[in-house]
């Protein structure tokens, strides 16, 4: 697995933020796990921050902006940003269209069904 220093959790559910943060913290996947409950805030931070996350765990179903809209907007950022930041969709969606759409997006590394577990994360193909 690649070295991961910082993970952003882009997720609107406070329960899922709590659970996923705990799983990641207890497993030692990253030095820093930042909770970002707004996809718009995450995009603004990507565009203006000097320090980018190595990985974003992105929910698909959010009321403000869904994960696919986030990906479309991220693709318009300077090329260095989507090249550095890996995206994993983390969703409770069981819709096969969402799964196919996720895996055909060049910005998406993987799709993990919720809930996040250490085993699911360890089984990723980096």
CSV table of C-alpha atoms in Angstrom, one decimal:
chain,number,residue,atom,x,y,z
A,1,UNK,CA,0.0,0.0,0.0
A,2,UNK,CA,1.2,3.5,-0.7
A,3,UNK,CA,2.1,5.8,2.1
A,4,UNK,CA,-0.9,7.8,3.2
A,5,UNK,CA,-0.3,10.8,5.4
A,6,UNK,CA,-3.6,12.6,5.2
A,7,UNK,CA,-7.2,11.3,4.5
A,8,UNK,CA,-10.2,13.6,4.1
A,9,UNK,CA,-13.6,12.1,4.8
A,10,UNK,CA,-16.1,14.0,2.6
A,11,UNK,CA,-19.4,12.9,4.1
A,12,UNK,CA,-22.5,14.6,5.3
A,13,UNK,CA,-23.6,12.0,7.9
A,14,UNK,CA,-22.1,12.8,11.4
A,15,UNK,CA,-22.6,9.1,12.4
A,16,UNK,CA,-20.6,7.9,9.3
A,17,UNK,CA,-17.9,10.5,10.0
A,18,UNK,CA,-17.5,9.3,13.5
A,19,UNK,CA,-17.4,5.6,12.6
A,20,UNK,CA,-15.1,6.1,9.6
A,21,UNK,CA,-12.8,8.3,11.6
A,22,UNK,CA,-12.6,5.7,14.4
A,23,UNK,CA,-11.8,2.9,12.0
A,24,UNK,CA,-9.1,4.8,10.3
A,25,UNK,CA,-7.6,6.1,13.5
A,26,UNK,CA,-7.5,2.7,15.2
A,27,UNK,CA,-6.0,1.0,12.1
A,28,UNK,CA,-3.2,3.6,11.7
A,29,UNK,CA,-3.9,4.1,8.0
A,30,UNK,CA,-3.0,7.8,8.1
A,31,UNK,CA,-1.4,10.3,10.4
A,32,UNK,CA,-4.2,12.7,9.9
A,33,UNK,CA,-7.9,12.1,9.2
A,34,UNK,CA,-9.9,15.3,8.5
A,35,UNK,CA,-13.7,15.3,8.6
A,36,UNK,CA,-15.2,17.5,5.8
A,37,UNK,CA,-19.0,17.4,6.1
A,38,UNK,CA,-19.5,19.6,3.0
A,39,UNK,CA,-18.3,18.7,-0.5
A,40,UNK,CA,-18.3,22.3,-1.4
A,41,UNK,CA,-15.9,23.1,1.4
A,42,UNK,CA,-13.7,20.2,0.3
A,43,UNK,CA,-13.5,21.5,-3.2
A,44,UNK,CA,-12.7,25.0,-1.9
A,45,UNK,CA,-9.9,23.6,0.3
A,46,UNK,CA,-8.5,21.6,-2.6
A,47,UNK,CA,-8.4,24.7,-4.8
A,48,UNK,CA,-6.7,26.9,-2.1
A,49,UNK,CA,-4.7,24.7,0.2
A,50,UNK,CA,-1.0,24.3,-0.1
A,51,UNK,CA,-1.2,20.9,1.5
A,52,UNK,CA,-3.4,18.3,-0.2
A,53,UNK,CA,-4.7,15.1,1.2
A,54,UNK,CA,-3.3,11.8,-0.2
A,55,UNK,CA,-6.7,10.2,-0.2
A,56,UNK,CA,-10.4,11.3,-0.1
A,57,UNK,CA,-13.1,8.9,1.0
A,58,UNK,CA,-16.1,10.4,-0.7
A,59,UNK,CA,-19.7,9.6,-0.1
A,60,UNK,CA,-22.0,9.5,-3.2
A,61,UNK,CA,-25.3,10.5,-1.7
A,62,UNK,CA,-25.1,14.0,-0.2
A,63,UNK,CA,-27.8,16.7,-0.3
A,64,UNK,CA,-25.7,19.7,-1.2
A,65,UNK,CA,-23.7,18.0,-4.0
A,66,UNK,CA,-23.4,14.3,-4.7
A,67,UNK,CA,-20.1,12.5,-5.1
A,68,UNK,CA,-20.3,12.4,-8.9
A,69,UNK,CA,-20.9,16.2,-9.1
A,70,UNK,CA,-17.9,16.5,-6.7
A,71,UNK,CA,-15.8,14.4,-9.1
A,72,UNK,CA,-16.9,16.5,-12.1
A,73,UNK,CA,-15.8,19.7,-10.3
A,74,UNK,CA,-12.6,18.2,-9.1
A,75,UNK,CA,-11.7,17.4,-12.7
A,76,UNK,CA,-11.7,21.1,-13.5
A,77,UNK,CA,-9.2,22.0,-10.9
A,78,UNK,CA,-5.5,22.4,-11.9
A,79,UNK,CA,-4.2,19.1,-13.2
A,80,UNK,CA,-1.7,18.6,-10.3
A,81,UNK,CA,-4.6,18.2,-7.8
A,82,UNK,CA,-6.4,15.3,-9.3
A,83,UNK,CA,-3.1,13.7,-10.1
A,84,UNK,CA,-2.0,13.7,-6.5
A,85,UNK,CA,-5.3,13.1,-4.6
A,86,UNK,CA,-6.7,9.6,-4.9
A,87,UNK,CA,-10.5,9.2,-4.5
A,88,UNK,CA,-12.3,6.2,-3.0
A,89,UNK,CA,-16.1,6.3,-3.1
A,90,UNK,CA,-17.5,5.0,0.1
A,91,UNK,CA,-21.3,4.6,-0.1
A,92,UNK,CA,-24.3,2.7,1.1
A,93,UNK,CA,-25.6,2.7,-2.5
A,94,UNK,CA,-26.3,-0.7,-3.9
A,95,UNK,CA,-27.3,0.7,-7.3
A,96,UNK,CA,-25.2,-1.1,-10.0
A,97,UNK,CA,-25.3,2.1,-12.1
A,98,UNK,CA,-23.5,3.9,-9.3
A,99,UNK,CA,-20.9,1.2,-9.0
A,100,UNK,CA,-20.2,1.2,-12.8
A,101,UNK,CA,-20.2,5.0,-12.9
A,102,UNK,CA,-17.7,5.1,-10.1
A,103,UNK,CA,-15.3,2.6,-11.6
A,104,UNK,CA,-15.3,4.2,-15.0
A,105,UNK,CA,-14.4,7.6,-13.6
A,106,UNK,CA,-10.6,8.1,-14.0
A,107,UNK,CA,-10.4,9.9,-10.7
A,108,UNK,CA,-11.8,7.0,-8.7
A,109,UNK,CA,-9.4,4.4,-7.3
A,110,UNK,CA,-12.1,2.2,-5.8
A,111,UNK,CA,-15.6,1.8,-4.5
A,112,UNK,CA,-16.1,0.5,-1.0
A,113,UNK,CA,-19.6,-0.3,0.3
A,114,UNK,CA,-20.4,1.0,3.7
A,115,UNK,CA,-19.6,0.4,6.4
A,116,UNK,CA,-15.8,1.0,6.2
A,117,UNK,CA,-13.8,-1.8,7.8
A,118,UNK,CA,-10.1,-2.5,8.2
A,119,UNK,CA,-10.5,-5.6,6.0
A,120,UNK,CA,-12.1,-3.6,3.1
A,121,UNK,CA,-9.4,-1.0,3.2
A,122,UNK,CA,-6.6,-3.6,3.3
A,123,UNK,CA,-8.1,-5.4,0.3
A,124,UNK,CA,-7.8,-2.4,-2.0
A,125,UNK,CA,-5.6,-2.7,-5.0
A,126,UNK,CA,-3.2,0.2,-5.0
